[in-house]
Amino acid sequence: MLIKTAEFVKSSGKWQECPDATIPEYAFIGRSNVGKSSLINAMMNHKDLAKTSQTPGKTQLINHFLINEEWYLTDLPGYGYARVSKSTRKDFEKLITNYILNRKNLVNLFVLVDVRHTPQKIDLEFMQWCGESGIPFSIVFTKADKLKPGGAQRNVDTYETELLKTWEEAPQMYITSAEKKQGGDEILKYIEQTNQY
Ligand code: GDP
């Protein structure tokens, strides 16, 4: 998909404040520092559409971007911050879960994980919750350039094996690097194929 236009629409602190759900929507989520902003910017061919996070846990808002005047890209606040208070964390979680469960035009959720890490409990639990809630999601592995060739695929295979211990089928997986602008095209291809209402 050629990105002709990518515009910031609004930031919302509640799911009810999100733009009208009139066009297909694709959301990106992951732990802080996973490389979400970098990947969004790389995919959109934009230096600073999504703000790369200096202070983990600061952004507690849902950010909507209108792409090609056809679909929304949504940048969700990260989950699993260690450095914020329990009540702040609860607020994040409520915002995210309410958005995910109520957003009618949400086509797919892209869950980002750092390809260098072994499967983390918090990510697995989040994916489990998505599955139980009937939310379609894919896994996006980030920072593939940080591993030697073959290393990323090996880690993805390990991840898949872990998931298949509890799942009948593994979700769609993408291996990406914002740094090398890799993998984003496949995500955009999927979006292009599914964003027609
Ligand atoms: P966010 O908190 O998930 O939005 O993460 P950021 O996009 O701000 O990235 C966190 C850190 O990881 C920054 O220092 C980025 O430069 C770095 N980073 C993000 N993506 C990549 C990547 O594909 N390759 C490499 N080598 N570093 C990356």
JSON list of C-alpha atoms and ligand atoms in Angstrom, two decimals:
[
{"chain": "A", "resi": 1, "resn": "MET", "atom": "CA", "xyz": [0.00, 0.00, 0.00]},
{"chain": "A", "resi": 2, "resn": "LEU", "atom": "CA", "xyz": [1.28, 3.39, -0.92]},
{"chain": "A", "resi": 3, "resn": "ILE", "atom": "CA", "xyz": [0.92, 5.86, 1.93]},
{"chain": "A", "resi": 4, "resn": "LYS", "atom": "CA", "xyz": [-0.40, 9.03, 0.33]},
{"chain": "A", "resi": 5, "resn": "THR", "atom": "CA", "xyz": [-1.52, 10.82, 3.47]},
{"chain": "A", "resi": 6, "resn": "ALA", "atom": "CA", "xyz": [-1.06, 10.23, 7.19]},
{"chain": "A", "resi": 7, "resn": "GLU", "atom": "CA", "xyz": [-2.65, 12.78, 9.48]},
{"chain": "A", "resi": 8, "resn": "PHE", "atom": "CA", "xyz": [-2.98, 13.00, 13.23]},
{"chain": "A", "resi": 9, "resn": "VAL", "atom": "CA", "xyz": [-6.67, 13.16, 14.13]},
{"chain": "A", "resi": 10, "resn": "LYS", "atom": "CA", "xyz": [-6.92, 13.30, 17.92]},
{"chain": "A", "resi": 11, "resn": "SER", "atom": "CA", "xyz": [-5.83, 11.97, 21.28]},
{"chain": "A", "resi": 12, "resn": "SER", "atom": "CA", "xyz": [-8.50, 10.43, 23.47]},
{"chain": "A", "resi": 13, "resn": "GLY", "atom": "CA", "xyz": [-8.40, 9.74, 27.18]},
{"chain": "A", "resi": 14, "resn": "LYS", "atom": "CA", "xyz": [-11.59, 7.63, 27.02]},
{"chain": "A", "resi": 15, "resn": "TRP", "atom": "CA", "xyz": [-12.78, 5.21, 24.38]},
{"chain": "A", "resi": 16, "resn": "GLN", "atom": "CA", "xyz": [-16.00, 7.20, 24.07]},
{"chain": "A", "resi": 17, "resn": "GLU", "atom": "CA", "xyz": [-13.98, 10.22, 22.91]},
{"chain": "A", "resi": 18, "resn": "CYS", "atom": "CA", "xyz": [-12.49, 8.37, 19.93]},
{"chain": "A", "resi": 19, "resn": "PRO", "atom": "CA", "xyz": [-13.46, 9.56, 16.43]},
{"chain": "A", "resi": 20, "resn": "ASP", "atom": "CA", "xyz": [-16.71, 8.18, 14.98]},
{"chain": "A", "resi": 21, "resn": "ALA", "atom": "CA", "xyz": [-16.28, 4.53, 14.11]},
{"chain": "A", "resi": 22, "resn": "THR", "atom": "CA", "xyz": [-17.10, 4.98, 10.44]},
{"chain": "A", "resi": 23, "resn": "ILE", "atom": "CA", "xyz": [-14.01, 3.52, 8.78]},
{"chain": "A", "resi": 24, "resn": "PRO", "atom": "CA", "xyz": [-11.87, 0.41, 9.44]},
{"chain": "A", "resi": 25, "resn": "GLU", "atom": "CA", "xyz": [-9.36, 0.69, 12.25]},
{"chain": "A", "resi": 26, "resn": "TYR", "atom": "CA", "xyz": [-6.08, -1.06, 13.07]},
{"chain": "A", "resi": 27, "resn": "ALA", "atom": "CA", "xyz": [-4.47, -0.63, 16.48]},
{"chain": "A", "resi": 28, "resn": "PHE", "atom": "CA", "xyz": [-0.90, -1.08, 17.67]},
{"chain": "A", "resi": 29, "resn": "ILE", "atom": "CA", "xyz": [0.00, -1.99, 21.22]},
{"chain": "A", "resi": 30, "resn": "GLY", "atom": "CA", "xyz": [2.97, -3.31, 23.18]},
{"chain": "A", "resi": 31, "resn": "ARG", "atom": "CA", "xyz": [5.11, -2.75, 26.22]},
{"chain": "A", "resi": 32, "resn": "SER", "atom": "CA", "xyz": [6.81, 0.59, 26.54]},
{"chain": "A", "resi": 33, "resn": "ASN", "atom": "CA", "xyz": [10.05, 0.79, 24.54]},
{"chain": "A", "resi": 34, "resn": "VAL", "atom": "CA", "xyz": [9.12, -2.13, 22.29]},
{"chain": "A", "resi": 35, "resn": "GLY", "atom": "CA", "xyz": [9.62, 0.12, 19.25]},
{"chain": "A", "resi": 36, "resn": "LYS", "atom": "CA", "xyz": [5.98, 0.93, 18.51]},
{"chain": "A", "resi": 37, "resn": "SER", "atom": "CA", "xyz": [6.43, 4.59, 17.60]},
{"chain": "A", "resi": 38, "resn": "SER", "atom": "CA", "xyz": [9.48, 3.80, 15.48]},
{"chain": "A", "resi": 39, "resn": "LEU", "atom": "CA", "xyz": [7.61, 1.12, 13.56]},
{"chain": "A", "resi": 40, "resn": "ILE", "atom": "CA", "xyz": [4.56, 3.33, 12.98]},
{"chain": "A", "resi": 41, "resn": "ASN", "atom": "CA", "xyz": [6.78, 6.14, 11.71]},
{"chain": "A", "resi": 42, "resn": "ALA", "atom": "CA", "xyz": [8.73, 3.77, 9.46]},
{"chain": "A", "resi": 43, "resn": "MET", "atom": "CA", "xyz": [5.55, 2.27, 8.00]},
{"chain": "A", "resi": 44, "resn": "MET", "atom": "CA", "xyz": [4.06, 5.68, 7.40]},
{"chain": "A", "resi": 45, "resn": "ASN", "atom": "CA", "xyz": [7.30, 7.04, 5.96]},
{"chain": "A", "resi": 46, "resn": "HIS", "atom": "CA", "xyz": [7.17, 9.77, 8.53]},
{"chain": "A", "resi": 47, "resn": "LYS", "atom": "CA", "xyz": [9.84, 10.95, 10.91]},
{"chain": "A", "resi": 48, "resn": "ASP", "atom": "CA", "xyz": [7.68, 11.82, 13.86]},
{"chain": "A", "resi": 49, "resn": "LEU", "atom": "CA", "xyz": [4.05, 10.97, 13.29]},
{"chain": "A", "resi": 50, "resn": "ALA", "atom": "CA", "xyz": [4.01, 8.86, 16.43]},
{"chain": "A", "resi": 51, "resn": "LYS", "atom": "CA", "xyz": [6.16, 10.33, 19.15]},
{"chain": "A", "resi": 52, "resn": "THR", "atom": "CA", "xyz": [8.98, 8.08, 20.24]},
{"chain": "A", "resi": 53, "resn": "SER", "atom": "CA", "xyz": [8.73, 7.76, 23.96]},
{"chain": "A", "resi": 54, "resn": "GLN", "atom": "CA", "xyz": [11.28, 9.49, 26.14]},
{"chain": "A", "resi": 55, "resn": "THR", "atom": "CA", "xyz": [9.41, 8.85, 29.35]},
{"chain": "A", "resi": 56, "resn": "PRO", "atom": "CA", "xyz": [7.94, 5.38, 29.58]},
{"chain": "A", "resi": 57, "resn": "GLY", "atom": "CA", "xyz": [4.38, 5.41, 30.79]},
{"chain": "A", "resi": 58, "resn": "LYS", "atom": "CA", "xyz": [3.76, 9.07, 30.08]},
{"chain": "A", "resi": 59, "resn": "THR", "atom": "CA", "xyz": [1.36, 8.66, 27.18]},
{"chain": "A", "resi": 60, "resn": "GLN", "atom": "CA", "xyz": [-1.92, 7.44, 28.52]},
{"chain": "A", "resi": 61, "resn": "LEU", "atom": "CA", "xyz": [-3.90, 8.47, 25.50]},
{"chain": "A", "resi": 62, "resn": "ILE", "atom": "CA", "xyz": [-5.27, 6.71, 22.47]},
{"chain": "A", "resi": 63, "resn": "ASN", "atom": "CA", "xyz": [-3.92, 8.43, 19.36]},
{"chain": "A", "resi": 64, "resn": "HIS", "atom": "CA", "xyz": [-5.80, 8.21, 16.08]},
{"chain": "A", "resi": 65, "resn": "PHE", "atom": "CA", "xyz": [-4.22, 8.81, 12.68]},
{"chain": "A", "resi": 66, "resn": "LEU", "atom": "CA", "xyz": [-6.16, 8.93, 9.43]},
{"chain": "A", "resi": 67, "resn": "ILE", "atom": "CA", "xyz": [-4.32, 7.10, 6.67]},
{"chain": "A", "resi": 68, "resn": "ASN", "atom": "CA", "xyz": [-5.04, 7.70, 2.97]},
{"chain": "A", "resi": 69, "resn": "GLU", "atom": "CA", "xyz": [-8.38, 9.11, 4.12]},
{"chain": "A", "resi": 70, "resn": "GLU", "atom": "CA", "xyz": [-9.52, 5.47, 4.29]},
{"chain": "A", "resi": 71, "resn": "TRP", "atom": "CA", "xyz": [-8.61, 3.88, 7.59]},
{"chain": "A", "resi": 72, "resn": "TYR", "atom": "CA", "xyz": [-7.51, 4.70, 11.11]},
{"chain": "A", "resi": 73, "resn": "LEU", "atom": "CA", "xyz": [-4.19, 3.70, 12.56]},
{"chain": "A", "resi": 74, "resn": "THR", "atom": "CA", "xyz": [-4.42, 3.75, 16.34]},
{"chain": "A", "resi": 75, "resn": "ASP", "atom": "CA", "xyz": [-1.47, 4.08, 18.66]},
{"chain": "A", "resi": 76, "resn": "LEU", "atom": "CA", "xyz": [-2.51, 2.63, 22.02]},
{"chain": "A", "resi": 77, "resn": "PRO", "atom": "CA", "xyz": [-0.75, 3.32, 25.31]},
{"chain": "A", "resi": 78, "resn": "GLY", "atom": "CA", "xyz": [1.62, 0.55, 26.34]},
{"chain": "A", "resi": 79, "resn": "TYR", "atom": "CA", "xyz": [0.91, -1.93, 29.07]},
{"chain": "A", "resi": 80, "resn": "GLY", "atom": "CA", "xyz": [3.02, -3.32, 31.85]},
{"chain": "A", "resi": 81, "resn": "TYR", "atom": "CA", "xyz": [4.87, -0.31, 33.16]},
{"chain": "A", "resi": 82, "resn": "ALA", "atom": "CA", "xyz": [6.99, -1.10, 36.15]},
{"chain": "A", "resi": 83, "resn": "ARG", "atom": "CA", "xyz": [7.65, 2.48, 37.11]},
{"chain": "A", "resi": 84, "resn": "VAL", "atom": "CA", "xyz": [4.13, 3.83, 37.60]},
{"chain": "A", "resi": 85, "resn": "SER", "atom": "CA", "xyz": [1.82, 3.48, 40.57]},
{"chain": "A", "resi": 86, "resn": "LYS", "atom": "CA", "xyz": [-0.69, 0.68, 40.81]},
{"chain": "A", "resi": 87, "resn": "SER", "atom": "CA", "xyz": [-3.65, 3.01, 40.37]},
{"chain": "A", "resi": 88, "resn": "THR", "atom": "CA", "xyz": [-2.14, 4.62, 37.26]},
{"chain": "A", "resi": 89, "resn": "ARG", "atom": "CA", "xyz": [-1.53, 1.19, 35.83]},
{"chain": "A", "resi": 90, "resn": "LYS", "atom": "CA", "xyz": [-5.15, 0.24, 36.55]},
{"chain": "A", "resi": 91, "resn": "ASP", "atom": "CA", "xyz": [-6.29, 3.38, 34.69]},
{"chain": "A", "resi": 92, "resn": "PHE", "atom": "CA", "xyz": [-4.20, 2.42, 31.63]},
{"chain": "A", "resi": 93, "resn": "GLU", "atom": "CA", "xyz": [-5.59, -1.06, 31.67]},
{"chain": "A", "resi": 94, "resn": "LYS", "atom": "CA", "xyz": [-9.15, 0.19, 31.89]},
{"chain": "A", "resi": 95, "resn": "LEU", "atom": "CA", "xyz": [-8.63, 2.59, 29.00]},
{"chain": "A", "resi": 96, "resn": "ILE", "atom": "CA", "xyz": [-7.08, -0.10, 26.83]},
{"chain": "A", "resi": 97, "resn": "THR", "atom": "CA", "xyz": [-9.51, -2.89, 27.62]},
{"chain": "A", "resi": 98, "resn": "ASN", "atom": "CA", "xyz": [-12.56, -0.64, 27.24]},
{"chain": "A", "resi": 99, "resn": "TYR", "atom": "CA", "xyz": [-11.28, 0.60, 23.91]},
{"chain": "A", "resi": 100, "resn": "ILE", "atom": "CA", "xyz": [-10.55, -2.91, 22.63]},
{"chain": "A", "resi": 101, "resn": "LEU", "atom": "CA", "xyz": [-13.84, -4.38, 23.78]},
{"chain": "A", "resi": 102, "resn": "ASN", "atom": "CA", "xyz": [-16.01, -1.50, 22.58]},
{"chain": "A", "resi": 103, "resn": "ARG", "atom": "CA", "xyz": [-14.44, -0.23, 19.38]},
{"chain": "A", "resi": 104, "resn": "LYS", "atom": "CA", "xyz": [-16.77, -1.61, 16.73]},
{"chain": "A", "resi": 105, "resn": "ASN", "atom": "CA", "xyz": [-14.65, -0.78, 13.69]},
{"chain": "A", "resi": 106, "resn": "LEU", "atom": "CA", "xyz": [-11.48, -2.41, 15.05]},
{"chain": "A", "resi": 107, "resn": "VAL", "atom": "CA", "xyz": [-10.38, -4.90, 12.39]},
{"chain": "A", "resi": 108, "resn": "ASN", "atom": "CA", "xyz": [-7.16, -6.10, 13.96]},
{"chain": "A", "resi": 109, "resn": "LEU", "atom": "CA", "xyz": [-4.86, -5.46, 16.88]},
{"chain": "A", "resi": 110, "resn": "PHE", "atom": "CA", "xyz": [-1.12, -5.68, 16.30]},
{"chain": "A", "resi": 111, "resn": "VAL", "atom": "CA", "xyz": [0.65, -6.78, 19.46]},
{"chain": "A", "resi": 112, "resn": "LEU", "atom": "CA", "xyz": [4.32, -5.79, 19.38]},
{"chain": "A", "resi": 113, "resn": "VAL", "atom": "CA", "xyz": [7.02, -7.80, 21.10]},
{"chain": "A", "resi": 114, "resn": "ASP", "atom": "CA", "xyz": [10.79, -7.36, 21.03]},
{"chain": "A", "resi": 115, "resn": "VAL", "atom": "CA", "xyz": [12.20, -10.23, 18.96]},
{"chain": "A", "resi": 116, "resn": "ARG", "atom": "CA", "xyz": [15.22, -10.54, 21.27]},
{"chain": "A", "resi": 117, "resn": "HIS", "atom": "CA", "xyz": [13.17, -11.51, 24.32]},
{"chain": "A", "resi": 118, "resn": "THR", "atom": "CA", "xyz": [11.81, -14.87, 25.34]},
{"chain": "A", "resi": 119, "resn": "PRO", "atom": "CA", "xyz": [8.02, -14.92, 25.70]},
{"chain": "A", "resi": 120, "resn": "GLN", "atom": "CA", "xyz": [7.09, -12.64, 28.60]},
{"chain": "A", "resi": 121, "resn": "LYS", "atom": "CA", "xyz": [4.25, -13.44, 30.95]},
{"chain": "A", "resi": 122, "resn": "ILE", "atom": "CA", "xyz": [2.62, -10.04, 30.51]},
{"chain": "A", "resi": 123, "resn": "ASP", "atom": "CA", "xyz": [2.48, -10.36, 26.71]},
{"chain": "A", "resi": 124, "resn": "LEU", "atom": "CA", "xyz": [1.23, -13.94, 26.85]},
{"chain": "A", "resi": 125, "resn": "GLU", "atom": "CA", "xyz": [-1.47, -12.98, 29.34]},
{"chain": "A", "resi": 126, "resn": "PHE", "atom": "CA", "xyz": [-2.55, -10.06, 27.20]},
{"chain": "A", "resi": 127, "resn": "MET", "atom": "CA", "xyz": [-2.79, -12.29, 24.11]},
{"chain": "A", "resi": 128, "resn": "GLN", "atom": "CA", "xyz": [-4.70, -14.86, 26.12]},
{"chain": "A", "resi": 129, "resn": "TRP", "atom": "CA", "xyz": [-7.17, -12.18, 27.14]},
{"chain": "A", "resi": 130, "resn": "CYS", "atom": "CA", "xyz": [-7.54, -11.07, 23.49]},
{"chain": "A", "resi": 131, "resn": "GLY", "atom": "CA", "xyz": [-8.25, -14.65, 22.45]},
{"chain": "A", "resi": 132, "resn": "GLU", "atom": "CA", "xyz": [-10.79, -15.18, 25.21]},
{"chain": "A", "resi": 133, "resn": "SER", "atom": "CA", "xyz": [-12.45, -11.88, 24.33]},
{"chain": "A", "resi": 134, "resn": "GLY", "atom": "CA", "xyz": [-12.66, -12.77, 20.63]},
{"chain": "A", "resi": 135, "resn": "ILE", "atom": "CA", "xyz": [-10.37, -9.93, 19.56]},
{"chain": "A", "resi": 136, "resn": "PRO", "atom": "CA", "xyz": [-8.48, -10.60, 16.32]},
{"chain": "A", "resi": 137, "resn": "PHE", "atom": "CA", "xyz": [-4.78, -9.94, 16.75]},
{"chain": "A", "resi": 138, "resn": "SER", "atom": "CA", "xyz": [-1.40, -10.54, 15.14]},
{"chain": "A", "resi": 139, "resn": "ILE", "atom": "CA", "xyz": [2.06, -10.55, 16.67]},
{"chain": "A", "resi": 140, "resn": "VAL", "atom": "CA", "xyz": [4.63, -8.09, 15.37]},
{"chain": "A", "resi": 141, "resn": "PHE", "atom": "CA", "xyz": [8.22, -8.83, 16.32]},
{"chain": "A", "resi": 142, "resn": "THR", "atom": "CA", "xyz": [10.31, -5.67, 16.46]},
{"chain": "A", "resi": 143, "resn": "LYS", "atom": "CA", "xyz": [14.01, -4.75, 16.23]},
{"chain": "A", "resi": 144, "resn": "ALA", "atom": "CA", "xyz": [14.95, -7.74, 14.04]},
{"chain": "A", "resi": 145, "resn": "ASP", "atom": "CA", "xyz": [18.12, -5.89, 12.97]},
{"chain": "A", "resi": 146, "resn": "LYS", "atom": "CA", "xyz": [19.48, -6.35, 16.50]},
{"chain": "A", "resi": 147, "resn": "LEU", "atom": "CA", "xyz": [19.94, -10.08, 15.89]},
{"chain": "A", "resi": 148, "resn": "LYS", "atom": "CA", "xyz": [22.11, -11.97, 13.45]},
{"chain": "A", "resi": 149, "resn": "PRO", "atom": "CA", "xyz": [20.42, -13.39, 10.35]},
{"chain": "A", "resi": 150, "resn": "GLY", "atom": "CA", "xyz": [18.50, -16.49, 11.37]},
{"chain": "A", "resi": 151, "resn": "GLY", "atom": "CA", "xyz": [18.40, -15.43, 15.00]},
{"chain": "A", "resi": 152, "resn": "ALA", "atom": "CA", "xyz": [15.12, -13.57, 14.64]},
{"chain": "A", "resi": 153, "resn": "GLN", "atom": "CA", "xyz": [13.43, -16.51, 12.92]},
{"chain": "A", "resi": 154, "resn": "ARG", "atom": "CA", "xyz": [14.71, -18.87, 15.63]},
{"chain": "A", "resi": 155, "resn": "ASN", "atom": "CA", "xyz": [13.22, -16.69, 18.36]},
{"chain": "A", "resi": 156, "resn": "VAL", "atom": "CA", "xyz": [9.94, -16.43, 16.48]},
{"chain": "A", "resi": 157, "resn": "ASP", "atom": "CA", "xyz": [9.83, -20.22, 16.20]},
{"chain": "A", "resi": 158, "resn": "THR", "atom": "CA", "xyz": [10.43, -20.49, 19.96]},
{"chain": "A", "resi": 159, "resn": "TYR", "atom": "CA", "xyz": [7.62, -18.01, 20.56]},
{"chain": "A", "resi": 160, "resn": "GLU", "atom": "CA", "xyz": [5.28, -19.98, 18.34]},
{"chain": "A", "resi": 161, "resn": "THR", "atom": "CA", "xyz": [6.11, -23.21, 20.16]},
{"chain": "A", "resi": 162, "resn": "GLU", "atom": "CA", "xyz": [5.27, -21.51, 23.46]},
{"chain": "A", "resi": 163, "resn": "LEU", "atom": "CA", "xyz": [1.92, -20.28, 22.11]},
{"chain": "A", "resi": 164, "resn": "LEU", "atom": "CA", "xyz": [1.01, -23.66, 20.70]},
{"chain": "A", "resi": 165, "resn": "LYS", "atom": "CA", "xyz": [1.19, -25.11, 24.21]},
{"chain": "A", "resi": 166, "resn": "THR", "atom": "CA", "xyz": [-2.12, -23.40, 24.92]},
{"chain": "A", "resi": 167, "resn": "TRP", "atom": "CA", "xyz": [-3.45, -22.38, 21.48]},
{"chain": "A", "resi": 168, "resn": "GLU", "atom": "CA", "xyz": [-4.67, -24.60, 18.69]},
{"chain": "A", "resi": 169, "resn": "GLU", "atom": "CA", "xyz": [-3.32, -22.23, 16.11]},
{"chain": "A", "resi": 170, "resn": "ALA", "atom": "CA", "xyz": [-0.73, -19.48, 16.23]},
{"chain": "A", "resi": 171, "resn": "PRO", "atom": "CA", "xyz": [-1.79, -15.98, 15.16]},
{"chain": "A", "resi": 172, "resn": "GLN", "atom": "CA", "xyz": [-0.31, -14.28, 12.12]},
{"chain": "A", "resi": 173, "resn": "MET", "atom": "CA", "xyz": [3.25, -13.14, 12.84]},
{"chain": "A", "resi": 174, "resn": "TYR", "atom": "CA", "xyz": [5.38, -10.42, 11.30]},
{"chain": "A", "resi": 175, "resn": "ILE", "atom": "CA", "xyz": [9.11, -9.86, 11.73]},
{"chain": "A", "resi": 176, "resn": "THR", "atom": "CA", "xyz": [10.02, -6.19, 11.47]},
{"chain": "A", "resi": 177, "resn": "SER", "atom": "CA", "xyz": [12.78, -3.66, 11.87]},
{"chain": "A", "resi": 178, "resn": "ALA", "atom": "CA", "xyz": [11.97, 0.03, 11.94]},
{"chain": "A", "resi": 179, "resn": "GLU", "atom": "CA", "xyz": [15.67, 0.72, 11.65]},
{"chain": "A", "resi": 180, "resn": "LYS", "atom": "CA", "xyz": [15.99, -1.23, 8.39]},
{"chain": "A", "resi": 181, "resn": "LYS", "atom": "CA", "xyz": [12.42, -0.53, 7.25]},
{"chain": "A", "resi": 182, "resn": "GLN", "atom": "CA", "xyz": [11.65, -4.24, 7.10]},
{"chain": "A", "resi": 183, "resn": "GLY", "atom": "CA", "xyz": [8.38, -6.06, 7.54]},
{"chain": "A", "resi": 184, "resn": "GLY", "atom": "CA", "xyz": [6.12, -3.02, 7.51]},
{"chain": "A", "resi": 185, "resn": "ASP", "atom": "CA", "xyz": [5.10, -3.70, 3.93]},
{"chain": "A", "resi": 186, "resn": "GLU", "atom": "CA", "xyz": [3.58, -7.03, 4.87]},
{"chain": "A", "resi": 187, "resn": "ILE", "atom": "CA", "xyz": [1.52, -5.38, 7.57]},
{"chain": "A", "resi": 188, "resn": "LEU", "atom": "CA", "xyz": [0.36, -2.75, 5.11]},
{"chain": "A", "resi": 189, "resn": "LYS", "atom": "CA", "xyz": [-0.47, -5.44, 2.56]},
{"chain": "A", "resi": 190, "resn": "TYR", "atom": "CA", "xyz": [-2.70, -7.16, 5.11]},
{"chain": "A", "resi": 191, "resn": "ILE", "atom": "CA", "xyz": [-4.38, -3.84, 5.93]},
{"chain": "A", "resi": 192, "resn": "GLU", "atom": "CA", "xyz": [-4.93, -3.12, 2.24]},
{"chain": "A", "resi": 193, "resn": "GLN", "atom": "CA", "xyz": [-6.59, -6.50, 1.80]},
{"chain": "A", "resi": 194, "resn": "THR", "atom": "CA", "xyz": [-8.92, -6.07, 4.75]},
{"chain": "A", "resi": 195, "resn": "ASN", "atom": "CA", "xyz": [-9.80, -2.41, 4.98]},
{"chain": "A", "resi": 196, "resn": "GLN", "atom": "CA", "xyz": [-12.69, -2.36, 2.57]},
{"chain": "A", "resi": 197, "resn": "TYR", "atom": "CA", "xyz": [-16.01, -2.23, 4.38]},
{"chain": "B", "resi": 1, "resn": "GDP", "atom": "P1", "xyz": [7.90, 2.77, 21.98]},
{"chain": "B", "resi": 1, "resn": "GDP", "atom": "O1", "xyz": [8.05, 3.18, 23.40]},
{"chain": "B", "resi": 1, "resn": "GDP", "atom": "O2", "xyz": [7.35, 1.39, 21.87]},
{"chain": "B", "resi": 1, "resn": "GDP", "atom": "O3", "xyz": [7.17, 3.74, 21.12]},
{"chain": "B", "resi": 1, "resn": "GDP", "atom": "O4", "xyz": [9.40, 2.61, 21.41]},
{"chain": "B", "resi": 1, "resn": "GDP", "atom": "P2", "xyz": [10.26, 3.60, 20.51]},
{"chain": "B", "resi": 1, "resn": "GDP", "atom": "O5", "xyz": [9.81, 3.56, 19.10]},
{"chain": "B", "resi": 1, "resn": "GDP", "atom": "O6", "xyz": [10.33, 4.91, 21.18]},
{"chain": "B", "resi": 1, "resn": "GDP", "atom": "O7", "xyz": [11.68, 2.85, 20.56]},
{"chain": "B", "resi": 1, "resn": "GDP", "atom": "C1", "xyz": [12.34, 2.56, 21.76]},
{"chain": "B", "resi": 1, "resn": "GDP", "atom": "C2", "xyz": [13.84, 2.47, 21.50]},
{"chain": "B", "resi": 1, "resn": "GDP", "atom": "O8", "xyz": [14.13, 1.38, 20.64]},
{"chain": "B", "resi": 1, "resn": "GDP", "atom": "C3", "xyz": [14.41, 3.70, 20.81]},
{"chain": "B", "resi": 1, "resn": "GDP", "atom": "O9", "xyz": [15.68, 3.94, 21.35]},
{"chain": "B", "resi": 1, "resn": "GDP", "atom": "C4", "xyz": [14.50, 3.30, 19.35]},
{"chain": "B", "resi": 1, "resn": "GDP", "atom": "O10", "xyz": [15.51, 3.96, 18.65]},
{"chain": "B", "resi": 1, "resn": "GDP", "atom": "C5", "xyz": [14.80, 1.82, 19.46]},
{"chain": "B", "resi": 1, "resn": "GDP", "atom": "N1", "xyz": [14.25, 1.08, 18.30]},
{"chain": "B", "resi": 1, "resn": "GDP", "atom": "C6", "xyz": [12.96, 1.07, 17.90]},
{"chain": "B", "resi": 1, "resn": "GDP", "atom": "N2", "xyz": [12.81, 0.30, 16.81]},
{"chain": "B", "resi": 1, "resn": "GDP", "atom": "C7", "xyz": [14.03, -0.20, 16.49]},
{"chain": "B", "resi": 1, "resn": "GDP", "atom": "C8", "xyz": [14.52, -1.07, 15.45]},
{"chain": "B", "resi": 1, "resn": "GDP", "atom": "O11", "xyz": [13.81, -1.56, 14.57]},
{"chain": "B", "resi": 1, "resn": "GDP", "atom": "N3", "xyz": [15.87, -1.37, 15.49]},
{"chain": "B", "resi": 1, "resn": "GDP", "atom": "C9", "xyz": [16.69, -0.86, 16.44]},
{"chain": "B", "resi": 1, "resn": "GDP", "atom": "N4", "xyz": [17.98, -1.23, 16.37]},
{"chain": "B", "resi": 1, "resn": "GDP", "atom": "N5", "xyz": [16.27, -0.04, 17.41]},
{"chain": "B", "resi": 1, "resn": "GDP", "atom": "C10", "xyz": [14.95, 0.30, 17.45]}
]
